[in-house]
Amino acid sequence: MPLEIVRNDITKMTVDAIVNAANESLLGGGGVDGCIHRAAGKGLLAECRTLGGCKTGKAKITGGYNLPAKYVIHTVGPIYEDGKHGEKELLESCYRESLTLAKVYNCETVAFPLISSGVYRYPKDQALKVAIDVISDFLLENEMKVYIVIFDKASYKISEKLFSDIAEYIDDNYVDEHADYRRESMRMNMPMPTSVGFFEADMCECKAMSAEEDLDAKLKQIDESFSQMLLRKIDEKGMTDAECYKKANIDRKLFSKIRGDVHYKPSKPTAIAFAISLELSLDETEDLLKKAGFALSHSNKFDIIIEYFISKGNYNIFEINEALFAFDQSLLGA
Ligand code: AR6
C-alpha cells in the first residue's frame, strides 16, 4: 500500500525519512520532537542549530544520526486555536512541504506523525483527515511509500458518529448471521444416512459420468478471470490503469503482476480495494470477488464494514481504512 497507517513509535521506523513535529526554533522540545532528538543523539541538535529555525507550515531536512532513518524532515505545525486562523491550510502545507522535500532527496519511504495533534492541540480526527487527504493527493502524482504513524490507539479516533453508525450496522448484520448460523447447526445435527445402498451407488456412478462430461464442457467455456474482469471494468469506467491502482492504494508493481498474469489470484483485501476504486455496486463487488474465489460474508466484521461503505456509496479508501483500523481489522490494499 502506498499509504499505510501504522501504530508505532516513529523513532523505530526504518524508512528513508521520518518527519518531526517541531517548533519554529527547531531546537527540540517535548512530544515526538523530544523522542526524535533523544533517539538521534546530540548530532541532530548540532545540525538543527545551523538551520536558523523554520516558519510554521514549512519544512527543513537534516541527517538521521543514530536513528534507523537516513533523514529527519522537521516541519512546524500550527497551534490550534479555533480552526478559524488558517490552521487547516498551514497543516496541509506541512505535509506538502515535507513530501516535496522528501522527493527532492529521493526518499522512497517516509513516515509522518500526526503533526500538531499533541501539544499544539489540533483535534486528532481532523488532523488525521488532513494528513490522509494531502498525502493521498500527493501519491496520485508521485511514487512513494508513506506511513502515518499513530503512537497509541487512544489517539486514533474516527468521528463518533461514523463509529457508532458502523458499530450499529455490524451489530444488526452480525446478529442476523449468527442466528442463521445457529439454525444451520441445528439442521446439521439432524440424523444423516450413514451408508449408501447398491442402487444408490450405481446411481452415483452414472451421476459421476455425467458430472465428468459436465465438467469438461464447463472447463471449455471457463469464465473471465479476476484480472480480465478488472481490466474490463477499468475500461468501462473510463479510467486509466494508474488512476485505478492509485485510488485503490495498490502499488504499481502489484498492478503490473495482475495485469500480466491472467490467472493472478489476489488477496481478498486487494480485490476489495479494486472494487472500491472502481466504485462498484454491492452486486458487482460480489462478482469481482467471486472471480478471485471470495465472497462478502456477514460472519466477519471486515466484510460488514466494507458492505456498510459500499451501501452508503462512500468509496473513499482512506476513510474505509480509518474505519477498519478503528475496528481492529486489516486494511485494504496490497
Ligand atoms: N512516535 C509517533 N508519534 C508520537 C510519538 C512517537 N514517539 N510521540 C508522540 N507522538 P506533539 P505537536 C504523537 O505534541 O502537537 C513539541 O514540544 C502524539 O501522540 O509531539 O505538533 C515541539 O517542540 C501526537 O499525536 O507535536 C513543539 O513545541 C503527535 O505525535 C510542539 O511539541 C504530535 O504531538 C509541537 O506540537
mmCIF file with all atom_site columns, C-alpha atoms in Angstrom, residues 19-222:
data_model
loop_
_atom_site.group_PDB
_atom_site.id
_atom_site.type_symbol
_atom_site.label_atom_id
_atom_site.label_alt_id
_atom_site.label_comp_id
_atom_site.label_asym_id
_atom_site.label_entity_id
_atom_site.label_seq_id
_atom_site.pdbx_PDB_ins_code
_atom_site.Cartn_x
_atom_site.Cartn_y
_atom_site.Cartn_z
_atom_site.occupancy
_atom_site.B_iso_or_equiv
_atom_site.pdbx_formal_charge
_atom_site.auth_seq_id
_atom_site.auth_comp_id
_atom_site.auth_asym_id
_atom_site.auth_atom_id
_atom_site.pdbx_PDB_model_num
ATOM 1   C CA . VAL A 1 19  ? 9.044   13.726  9.865   1.00 0.00 ? 19  VAL A CA 1
ATOM 2   C CA . ASN A 1 20  ? 9.360   15.628  13.112  1.00 0.00 ? 20  ASN A CA 1
ATOM 3   C CA . ALA A 1 21  ? 6.558   17.804  14.524  1.00 0.00 ? 21  ALA A CA 1
ATOM 4   C CA . ALA A 1 22  ? 8.908   20.576  15.623  1.00 0.00 ? 22  ALA A CA 1
ATOM 5   C CA . ASN A 1 23  ? 8.577   24.203  16.764  1.00 0.00 ? 23  ASN A CA 1
ATOM 6   C CA . GLU A 1 24  ? 9.881   27.291  14.973  1.00 0.00 ? 24  GLU A CA 1
ATOM 7   C CA . SER A 1 25  ? 13.220  27.257  16.824  1.00 0.00 ? 25  SER A CA 1
ATOM 8   C CA . LEU A 1 26  ? 13.998  23.690  15.639  1.00 0.00 ? 26  LEU A CA 1
ATOM 9   C CA . LEU A 1 27  ? 15.938  23.305  18.866  1.00 0.00 ? 27  LEU A CA 1
ATOM 10  C CA . GLY A 1 28  ? 13.927  20.430  20.297  1.00 0.00 ? 28  GLY A CA 1
ATOM 11  C CA . GLY A 1 29  ? 11.004  20.209  22.703  1.00 0.00 ? 29  GLY A CA 1
ATOM 12  C CA . GLY A 1 30  ? 8.589   17.641  24.114  1.00 0.00 ? 30  GLY A CA 1
ATOM 13  C CA . GLY A 1 31  ? 6.308   15.113  22.398  1.00 0.00 ? 31  GLY A CA 1
ATOM 14  C CA . VAL A 1 32  ? 7.547   13.428  19.267  1.00 0.00 ? 32  VAL A CA 1
ATOM 15  C CA . ASP A 1 33  ? 10.207  16.131  18.872  1.00 0.00 ? 33  ASP A CA 1
ATOM 16  C CA . GLY A 1 34  ? 11.744  15.143  22.220  1.00 0.00 ? 34  GLY A CA 1
ATOM 17  C CA . CYS A 1 35  ? 11.608  11.428  21.325  1.00 0.00 ? 35  CYS A CA 1
ATOM 18  C CA . ILE A 1 36  ? 13.340  12.049  17.991  1.00 0.00 ? 36  ILE A CA 1
ATOM 19  C CA . HIS A 1 37  ? 16.126  14.166  19.479  1.00 0.00 ? 37  HIS A CA 1
ATOM 20  C CA . ARG A 1 38  ? 16.739  11.624  22.262  1.00 0.00 ? 38  ARG A CA 1
ATOM 21  C CA . ALA A 1 39  ? 16.905  8.734   19.811  1.00 0.00 ? 39  ALA A CA 1
ATOM 22  C CA . ALA A 1 40  ? 19.002  10.595  17.209  1.00 0.00 ? 40  ALA A CA 1
ATOM 23  C CA . GLY A 1 41  ? 21.601  11.880  19.661  1.00 0.00 ? 41  GLY A CA 1
ATOM 24  C CA . LYS A 1 42  ? 23.424  15.212  20.011  1.00 0.00 ? 42  LYS A CA 1
ATOM 25  C CA . GLY A 1 43  ? 24.465  15.420  16.353  1.00 0.00 ? 43  GLY A CA 1
ATOM 26  C CA . LEU A 1 44  ? 20.891  16.210  15.388  1.00 0.00 ? 44  LEU A CA 1
ATOM 27  C CA . LEU A 1 45  ? 20.635  19.226  17.677  1.00 0.00 ? 45  LEU A CA 1
ATOM 28  C CA . ALA A 1 46  ? 24.009  20.474  16.445  1.00 0.00 ? 46  ALA A CA 1
ATOM 29  C CA . GLU A 1 47  ? 22.814  20.364  12.830  1.00 0.00 ? 47  GLU A CA 1
ATOM 30  C CA . CYS A 1 48  ? 19.462  21.932  13.757  1.00 0.00 ? 48  CYS A CA 1
ATOM 31  C CA . ARG A 1 49  ? 21.331  24.921  15.264  1.00 0.00 ? 49  ARG A CA 1
ATOM 32  C CA . THR A 1 50  ? 22.736  25.696  11.827  1.00 0.00 ? 50  THR A CA 1
ATOM 33  C CA . LEU A 1 51  ? 19.298  25.906  10.160  1.00 0.00 ? 51  LEU A CA 1
ATOM 34  C CA . GLY A 1 52  ? 18.100  29.232  11.541  1.00 0.00 ? 52  GLY A CA 1
ATOM 35  C CA . GLY A 1 53  ? 14.680  27.916  12.591  1.00 0.00 ? 53  GLY A CA 1
ATOM 36  C CA . CYS A 1 54  ? 11.686  27.193  10.411  1.00 0.00 ? 54  CYS A CA 1
ATOM 37  C CA . LYS A 1 55  ? 8.380   29.013  9.795   1.00 0.00 ? 55  LYS A CA 1
ATOM 38  C CA . THR A 1 56  ? 5.040   27.404  10.571  1.00 0.00 ? 56  THR A CA 1
ATOM 39  C CA . GLY A 1 57  ? 3.838   25.389  7.573   1.00 0.00 ? 57  GLY A CA 1
ATOM 40  C CA . LYS A 1 58  ? 7.385   24.993  6.183   1.00 0.00 ? 58  LYS A CA 1
ATOM 41  C CA . ALA A 1 59  ? 9.905   22.131  6.404   1.00 0.00 ? 59  ALA A CA 1
ATOM 42  C CA . LYS A 1 60  ? 13.686  21.625  6.644   1.00 0.00 ? 60  LYS A CA 1
ATOM 43  C CA . ILE A 1 61  ? 15.788  18.485  6.429   1.00 0.00 ? 61  ILE A CA 1
ATOM 44  C CA . THR A 1 62  ? 18.721  17.079  8.428   1.00 0.00 ? 62  THR A CA 1
ATOM 45  C CA . GLY A 1 63  ? 20.526  13.765  8.776   1.00 0.00 ? 63  GLY A CA 1
ATOM 46  C CA . GLY A 1 64  ? 19.062  10.993  10.909  1.00 0.00 ? 64  GLY A CA 1
ATOM 47  C CA . TYR A 1 65  ? 22.184  10.375  13.055  1.00 0.00 ? 65  TYR A CA 1
ATOM 48  C CA . ASN A 1 66  ? 21.522  7.422   15.401  1.00 0.00 ? 66  ASN A CA 1
ATOM 49  C CA . LEU A 1 67  ? 18.037  6.837   14.035  1.00 0.00 ? 67  LEU A CA 1
ATOM 50  C CA . PRO A 1 68  ? 17.277  3.990   11.636  1.00 0.00 ? 68  PRO A CA 1
ATOM 51  C CA . ALA A 1 69  ? 16.009  6.683   9.228   1.00 0.00 ? 69  ALA A CA 1
ATOM 52  C CA . LYS A 1 70  ? 18.500  8.393   6.933   1.00 0.00 ? 70  LYS A CA 1
ATOM 53  C CA . TYR A 1 71  ? 16.880  11.837  7.240   1.00 0.00 ? 71  TYR A CA 1
ATOM 54  C CA . VAL A 1 72  ? 14.681  13.801  9.582   1.00 0.00 ? 72  VAL A CA 1
ATOM 55  C CA . ILE A 1 73  ? 12.355  16.320  7.970   1.00 0.00 ? 73  ILE A CA 1
ATOM 56  C CA . HIS A 1 74  ? 11.414  18.972  10.511  1.00 0.00 ? 74  HIS A CA 1
ATOM 57  C CA . THR A 1 75  ? 8.130   20.716  9.971   1.00 0.00 ? 75  THR A CA 1
ATOM 58  C CA . VAL A 1 76  ? 6.278   23.150  12.185  1.00 0.00 ? 76  VAL A CA 1
ATOM 59  C CA . GLY A 1 77  ? 2.550   22.626  12.561  1.00 0.00 ? 77  GLY A CA 1
ATOM 60  C CA . PRO A 1 78  ? 0.084   25.350  13.521  1.00 0.00 ? 78  PRO A CA 1
ATOM 61  C CA . ILE A 1 79  ? -1.039  25.842  17.103  1.00 0.00 ? 79  ILE A CA 1
ATOM 62  C CA . TYR A 1 80  ? -4.779  25.133  17.022  1.00 0.00 ? 80  TYR A CA 1
ATOM 63  C CA . GLU A 1 81  ? -6.937  27.938  18.328  1.00 0.00 ? 81  GLU A CA 1
ATOM 64  C CA . ASP A 1 82  ? -10.465 27.547  16.958  1.00 0.00 ? 82  ASP A CA 1
ATOM 65  C CA . GLY A 1 83  ? -9.963  26.397  13.382  1.00 0.00 ? 83  GLY A CA 1
ATOM 66  C CA . LYS A 1 84  ? -10.587 29.926  12.078  1.00 0.00 ? 84  LYS A CA 1
ATOM 67  C CA . HIS A 1 85  ? -6.997  31.063  11.999  1.00 0.00 ? 85  HIS A CA 1
ATOM 68  C CA . GLY A 1 86  ? -5.816  29.255  8.873   1.00 0.00 ? 86  GLY A CA 1
ATOM 69  C CA . GLU A 1 87  ? -4.831  26.188  10.881  1.00 0.00 ? 87  GLU A CA 1
ATOM 70  C CA . LYS A 1 88  ? -6.002  23.727  8.233   1.00 0.00 ? 88  LYS A CA 1
ATOM 71  C CA . GLU A 1 89  ? -4.114  25.430  5.383   1.00 0.00 ? 89  GLU A CA 1
ATOM 72  C CA . LEU A 1 90  ? -0.960  25.575  7.492   1.00 0.00 ? 90  LEU A CA 1
ATOM 73  C CA . LEU A 1 91  ? -1.240  21.928  8.449   1.00 0.00 ? 91  LEU A CA 1
ATOM 74  C CA . GLU A 1 92  ? -1.794  20.954  4.798   1.00 0.00 ? 92  GLU A CA 1
ATOM 75  C CA . SER A 1 93  ? 1.263   22.940  3.911   1.00 0.00 ? 93  SER A CA 1
ATOM 76  C CA . CYS A 1 94  ? 3.348   20.988  6.492   1.00 0.00 ? 94  CYS A CA 1
ATOM 77  C CA . TYR A 1 95  ? 2.526   17.703  4.765   1.00 0.00 ? 95  TYR A CA 1
ATOM 78  C CA . ARG A 1 96  ? 3.009   19.108  1.263   1.00 0.00 ? 96  ARG A CA 1
ATOM 79  C CA . GLU A 1 97  ? 6.327   20.806  2.042   1.00 0.00 ? 97  GLU A CA 1
ATOM 80  C CA . SER A 1 98  ? 7.636   17.712  3.816   1.00 0.00 ? 98  SER A CA 1
ATOM 81  C CA . LEU A 1 99  ? 6.684   15.444  0.924   1.00 0.00 ? 99  LEU A CA 1
ATOM 82  C CA . THR A 1 100 ? 8.246   17.807  -1.601  1.00 0.00 ? 100 THR A CA 1
ATOM 83  C CA . LEU A 1 101 ? 11.465  17.849  0.388   1.00 0.00 ? 101 LEU A CA 1
ATOM 84  C CA . ALA A 1 102 ? 11.411  14.057  0.658   1.00 0.00 ? 102 ALA A CA 1
ATOM 85  C CA . LYS A 1 103 ? 11.060  13.860  -3.099  1.00 0.00 ? 103 LYS A CA 1
ATOM 86  C CA . VAL A 1 104 ? 13.979  16.235  -3.691  1.00 0.00 ? 104 VAL A CA 1
ATOM 87  C CA . TYR A 1 105 ? 16.112  13.952  -1.505  1.00 0.00 ? 105 TYR A CA 1
ATOM 88  C CA . ASN A 1 106 ? 14.905  10.861  -3.424  1.00 0.00 ? 106 ASN A CA 1
ATOM 89  C CA . CYS A 1 107 ? 13.232  9.328   -0.412  1.00 0.00 ? 107 CYS A CA 1
ATOM 90  C CA . GLU A 1 108 ? 11.204  6.278   -1.291  1.00 0.00 ? 108 GLU A CA 1
ATOM 91  C CA . THR A 1 109 ? 9.757   5.740   2.172   1.00 0.00 ? 109 THR A CA 1
ATOM 92  C CA . VAL A 1 110 ? 8.618   8.452   4.593   1.00 0.00 ? 110 VAL A CA 1
ATOM 93  C CA . ALA A 1 111 ? 6.909   8.267   7.974   1.00 0.00 ? 111 ALA A CA 1
ATOM 94  C CA . PHE A 1 112 ? 4.792   11.081  9.461   1.00 0.00 ? 112 PHE A CA 1
ATOM 95  C CA . PRO A 1 113 ? 3.499   11.523  12.987  1.00 0.00 ? 113 PRO A CA 1
ATOM 96  C CA . LEU A 1 114 ? 0.147   13.259  13.353  1.00 0.00 ? 114 LEU A CA 1
ATOM 97  C CA . ILE A 1 115 ? 1.528   16.780  13.201  1.00 0.00 ? 115 ILE A CA 1
ATOM 98  C CA . SER A 1 116 ? 0.016   19.368  15.585  1.00 0.00 ? 116 SER A CA 1
ATOM 99  C CA . SER A 1 117 ? -2.209  16.790  17.243  1.00 0.00 ? 117 SER A CA 1
ATOM 100 C CA . GLY A 1 118 ? -0.407  16.803  20.606  1.00 0.00 ? 118 GLY A CA 1
ATOM 101 C CA . VAL A 1 119 ? 0.923   19.890  22.380  1.00 0.00 ? 119 VAL A CA 1
ATOM 102 C CA . TYR A 1 120 ? -0.482  22.060  19.541  1.00 0.00 ? 120 TYR A CA 1
ATOM 103 C CA . ARG A 1 121 ? -3.999  20.693  20.216  1.00 0.00 ? 121 ARG A CA 1
ATOM 104 C CA . TYR A 1 122 ? -5.261  20.131  16.659  1.00 0.00 ? 122 TYR A CA 1
ATOM 105 C CA . PRO A 1 123 ? -8.270  17.750  17.048  1.00 0.00 ? 123 PRO A CA 1
ATOM 106 C CA . LYS A 1 124 ? -6.892  14.318  16.236  1.00 0.00 ? 124 LYS A CA 1
ATOM 107 C CA . ASP A 1 125 ? -9.631  13.109  13.912  1.00 0.00 ? 125 ASP A CA 1
ATOM 108 C CA . GLN A 1 126 ? -9.355  16.314  11.844  1.00 0.00 ? 126 GLN A CA 1
ATOM 109 C CA . ALA A 1 127 ? -5.556  16.185  11.910  1.00 0.00 ? 127 ALA A CA 1
ATOM 110 C CA . LEU A 1 128 ? -5.706  12.654  10.570  1.00 0.00 ? 128 LEU A CA 1
ATOM 111 C CA . LYS A 1 129 ? -8.097  13.657  7.814   1.00 0.00 ? 129 LYS A CA 1
ATOM 112 C CA . VAL A 1 130 ? -5.797  16.466  6.688   1.00 0.00 ? 130 VAL A CA 1
ATOM 113 C CA . ALA A 1 131 ? -2.857  14.039  6.692   1.00 0.00 ? 131 ALA A CA 1
ATOM 114 C CA . ILE A 1 132 ? -4.699  11.452  4.624   1.00 0.00 ? 132 ILE A CA 1
ATOM 115 C CA . ASP A 1 133 ? -6.083  13.999  2.140   1.00 0.00 ? 133 ASP A CA 1
ATOM 116 C CA . VAL A 1 134 ? -2.771  15.712  1.397   1.00 0.00 ? 134 VAL A CA 1
ATOM 117 C CA . ILE A 1 135 ? -0.739  12.508  1.298   1.00 0.00 ? 135 ILE A CA 1
ATOM 118 C CA . SER A 1 136 ? -3.194  10.710  -0.964  1.00 0.00 ? 136 SER A CA 1
ATOM 119 C CA . ASP A 1 137 ? -3.293  13.695  -3.333  1.00 0.00 ? 137 ASP A CA 1
ATOM 120 C CA . PHE A 1 138 ? 0.485   13.642  -3.481  1.00 0.00 ? 138 PHE A CA 1
ATOM 121 C CA . LEU A 1 139 ? 0.532   9.901   -4.140  1.00 0.00 ? 139 LEU A CA 1
ATOM 122 C CA . LEU A 1 140 ? -1.706  10.329  -7.165  1.00 0.00 ? 140 LEU A CA 1
ATOM 123 C CA . GLU A 1 141 ? 1.216   12.083  -8.854  1.00 0.00 ? 141 GLU A CA 1
ATOM 124 C CA . ASN A 1 142 ? 4.227   10.510  -7.143  1.00 0.00 ? 142 ASN A CA 1
ATOM 125 C CA . GLU A 1 143 ? 5.643   7.071   -6.364  1.00 0.00 ? 143 GLU A CA 1
ATOM 126 C CA . MET A 1 144 ? 6.446   6.873   -2.681  1.00 0.00 ? 144 MET A CA 1
ATOM 127 C CA . LYS A 1 145 ? 5.578   4.731   0.304   1.00 0.00 ? 145 LYS A CA 1
ATOM 128 C CA . VAL A 1 146 ? 4.190   6.884   3.079   1.00 0.00 ? 146 VAL A CA 1
ATOM 129 C CA . TYR A 1 147 ? 3.341   5.864   6.618   1.00 0.00 ? 147 TYR A CA 1
ATOM 130 C CA . ILE A 1 148 ? 1.199   7.767   9.060   1.00 0.00 ? 148 ILE A CA 1
ATOM 131 C CA . VAL A 1 149 ? 2.452   6.655   12.433  1.00 0.00 ? 149 VAL A CA 1
ATOM 132 C CA . ILE A 1 150 ? -0.028  6.668   15.250  1.00 0.00 ? 150 ILE A CA 1
ATOM 133 C CA . PHE A 1 151 ? 1.520   6.443   18.661  1.00 0.00 ? 151 PHE A CA 1
ATOM 134 C CA . ASP A 1 152 ? -1.311  4.902   20.609  1.00 0.00 ? 152 ASP A CA 1
ATOM 135 C CA . LYS A 1 153 ? -4.731  3.608   19.854  1.00 0.00 ? 153 LYS A CA 1
ATOM 136 C CA . ALA A 1 154 ? -6.380  6.259   22.008  1.00 0.00 ? 154 ALA A CA 1
ATOM 137 C CA . SER A 1 155 ? -5.017  8.949   19.709  1.00 0.00 ? 155 SER A CA 1
ATOM 138 C CA . TYR A 1 156 ? -6.723  7.366   16.763  1.00 0.00 ? 156 TYR A CA 1
ATOM 139 C CA . LYS A 1 157 ? -10.383 8.042   16.590  1.00 0.00 ? 157 LYS A CA 1
ATOM 140 C CA . ILE A 1 158 ? -12.767 8.252   13.688  1.00 0.00 ? 158 ILE A CA 1
ATOM 141 C CA . SER A 1 159 ? -15.704 10.556  14.275  1.00 0.00 ? 159 SER A CA 1
ATOM 142 C CA . GLU A 1 160 ? -18.017 9.228   16.947  1.00 0.00 ? 160 GLU A CA 1
ATOM 143 C CA . LYS A 1 161 ? -21.000 9.406   14.625  1.00 0.00 ? 161 LYS A CA 1
ATOM 144 C CA . LEU A 1 162 ? -19.302 7.267   11.977  1.00 0.00 ? 162 LEU A CA 1
ATOM 145 C CA . PHE A 1 163 ? -18.018 4.875   14.618  1.00 0.00 ? 163 PHE A CA 1
ATOM 146 C CA . SER A 1 164 ? -21.427 4.373   16.170  1.00 0.00 ? 164 SER A CA 1
ATOM 147 C CA . ASP A 1 165 ? -23.137 4.067   12.741  1.00 0.00 ? 165 ASP A CA 1
ATOM 148 C CA . ILE A 1 166 ? -20.735 1.316   11.757  1.00 0.00 ? 166 ILE A CA 1
ATOM 149 C CA . ALA A 1 167 ? -20.972 -0.367  15.143  1.00 0.00 ? 167 ALA A CA 1
ATOM 150 C CA . GLU A 1 168 ? -24.752 -0.410  14.780  1.00 0.00 ? 168 GLU A CA 1
ATOM 151 C CA . TYR A 1 169 ? -24.508 -1.788  11.248  1.00 0.00 ? 169 TYR A CA 1
ATOM 152 C CA . ILE A 1 170 ? -22.136 -4.529  12.404  1.00 0.00 ? 170 ILE A CA 1
ATOM 153 C CA . ASP A 1 171 ? -24.426 -5.321  15.291  1.00 0.00 ? 171 ASP A CA 1
ATOM 154 C CA . ASP A 1 172 ? -27.529 -5.666  13.101  1.00 0.00 ? 172 ASP A CA 1
ATOM 155 C CA . ASN A 1 173 ? -25.876 -7.792  10.458  1.00 0.00 ? 173 ASN A CA 1
ATOM 156 C CA . TYR A 1 174 ? -23.617 -9.837  12.681  1.00 0.00 ? 174 TYR A CA 1
ATOM 157 C CA . VAL A 1 175 ? -26.538 -10.878 14.887  1.00 0.00 ? 175 VAL A CA 1
ATOM 158 C CA . ASP A 1 176 ? -28.638 -11.918 11.883  1.00 0.00 ? 176 ASP A CA 1
ATOM 159 C CA . GLU A 1 177 ? -25.894 -14.071 10.505  1.00 0.00 ? 177 GLU A CA 1
ATOM 160 C CA . HIS A 1 178 ? -25.279 -15.735 13.828  1.00 0.00 ? 178 HIS A CA 1
ATOM 161 C CA . ALA A 1 179 ? -28.959 -16.515 14.196  1.00 0.00 ? 179 ALA A CA 1
ATOM 162 C CA . ASP A 1 180 ? -28.783 -18.158 10.738  1.00 0.00 ? 180 ASP A CA 1
ATOM 163 C CA . TYR A 1 181 ? -25.694 -19.996 11.796  1.00 0.00 ? 181 TYR A CA 1
ATOM 164 C CA . ARG A 1 182 ? -27.442 -21.388 14.846  1.00 0.00 ? 182 ARG A CA 1
ATOM 165 C CA . ARG A 1 183 ? -30.356 -22.547 12.685  1.00 0.00 ? 183 ARG A CA 1
ATOM 166 C CA . GLU A 1 184 ? -27.896 -24.094 10.273  1.00 0.00 ? 184 GLU A CA 1
ATOM 167 C CA . SER A 1 185 ? -26.108 -26.042 13.035  1.00 0.00 ? 185 SER A CA 1
ATOM 168 C CA . MET A 1 186 ? -29.426 -27.328 14.303  1.00 0.00 ? 186 MET A CA 1
ATOM 169 C CA . ARG A 1 187 ? -30.148 -28.660 10.817  1.00 0.00 ? 187 ARG A CA 1
ATOM 170 C CA . MET A 1 188 ? -26.695 -30.170 10.648  1.00 0.00 ? 188 MET A CA 1
ATOM 171 C CA . ASN A 1 189 ? -27.354 -32.088 13.853  1.00 0.00 ? 189 ASN A CA 1
ATOM 172 C CA . MET A 1 190 ? -30.260 -33.940 12.291  1.00 0.00 ? 190 MET A CA 1
ATOM 173 C CA . PRO A 1 191 ? -29.540 -37.671 11.786  1.00 0.00 ? 191 PRO A CA 1
ATOM 174 C CA . MET A 1 192 ? -27.934 -38.377 8.414   1.00 0.00 ? 192 MET A CA 1
ATOM 175 C CA . PRO A 1 193 ? -27.968 -41.657 6.461   1.00 0.00 ? 193 PRO A CA 1
ATOM 176 C CA . THR A 1 194 ? -24.737 -43.489 7.258   1.00 0.00 ? 194 THR A CA 1
ATOM 177 C CA . SER A 1 195 ? -24.410 -45.889 4.314   1.00 0.00 ? 195 SER A CA 1
ATOM 178 C CA . VAL A 1 196 ? -25.209 -45.888 0.623   1.00 0.00 ? 196 VAL A CA 1
ATOM 179 C CA . GLY A 1 197 ? -27.021 -48.961 -0.751  1.00 0.00 ? 197 GLY A CA 1
ATOM 180 C CA . PHE A 1 198 ? -26.172 -50.766 -4.036  1.00 0.00 ? 198 PHE A CA 1
ATOM 181 C CA . PHE A 1 199 ? -28.787 -48.985 -6.088  1.00 0.00 ? 199 PHE A CA 1
ATOM 182 C CA . GLU A 1 200 ? -27.747 -45.610 -4.818  1.00 0.00 ? 200 GLU A CA 1
ATOM 183 C CA . ALA A 1 201 ? -24.095 -46.455 -5.511  1.00 0.00 ? 201 ALA A CA 1
ATOM 184 C CA . ASP A 1 202 ? -24.972 -47.319 -9.112  1.00 0.00 ? 202 ASP A CA 1
ATOM 185 C CA . MET A 1 203 ? -26.821 -44.077 -9.490  1.00 0.00 ? 203 MET A CA 1
ATOM 186 C CA . CYS A 1 204 ? -23.813 -42.284 -8.082  1.00 0.00 ? 204 CYS A CA 1
ATOM 187 C CA . GLU A 1 205 ? -21.596 -43.749 -10.802 1.00 0.00 ? 205 GLU A CA 1
ATOM 188 C CA . CYS A 1 206 ? -23.974 -42.554 -13.522 1.00 0.00 ? 206 CYS A CA 1
ATOM 189 C CA . LYS A 1 207 ? -24.046 -39.164 -11.922 1.00 0.00 ? 207 LYS A CA 1
ATOM 190 C CA . ALA A 1 208 ? -20.256 -39.173 -11.786 1.00 0.00 ? 208 ALA A CA 1
ATOM 191 C CA . MET A 1 209 ? -20.040 -39.883 -15.503 1.00 0.00 ? 209 MET A CA 1
ATOM 192 C CA . SER A 1 210 ? -22.350 -37.106 -16.454 1.00 0.00 ? 210 SER A CA 1
ATOM 193 C CA . ALA A 1 211 ? -20.670 -34.825 -13.959 1.00 0.00 ? 211 ALA A CA 1
ATOM 194 C CA . GLU A 1 212 ? -17.374 -35.508 -15.706 1.00 0.00 ? 212 GLU A CA 1
ATOM 195 C CA . GLU A 1 213 ? -18.851 -34.567 -19.069 1.00 0.00 ? 213 GLU A CA 1
ATOM 196 C CA . ASP A 1 214 ? -20.417 -31.551 -17.484 1.00 0.00 ? 214 ASP A CA 1
ATOM 197 C CA . LEU A 1 215 ? -17.110 -30.533 -16.013 1.00 0.00 ? 215 LEU A CA 1
ATOM 198 C CA . ASP A 1 216 ? -15.399 -30.937 -19.385 1.00 0.00 ? 216 ASP A CA 1
ATOM 199 C CA . ALA A 1 217 ? -17.992 -28.729 -21.005 1.00 0.00 ? 217 ALA A CA 1
ATOM 200 C CA . LYS A 1 218 ? -17.717 -26.175 -18.235 1.00 0.00 ? 218 LYS A CA 1
ATOM 201 C CA . LEU A 1 219 ? -13.935 -26.070 -18.390 1.00 0.00 ? 219 LEU A CA 1
ATOM 202 C CA . LYS A 1 220 ? -14.128 -25.360 -22.092 1.00 0.00 ? 220 LYS A CA 1
ATOM 203 C CA . GLN A 1 221 ? -16.107 -22.217 -21.508 1.00 0.00 ? 221 GLN A CA 1
ATOM 204 C CA . ILE A 1 222 ? -14.259 -21.043 -18.398 1.00 0.00 ? 222 ILE A CA 1
#
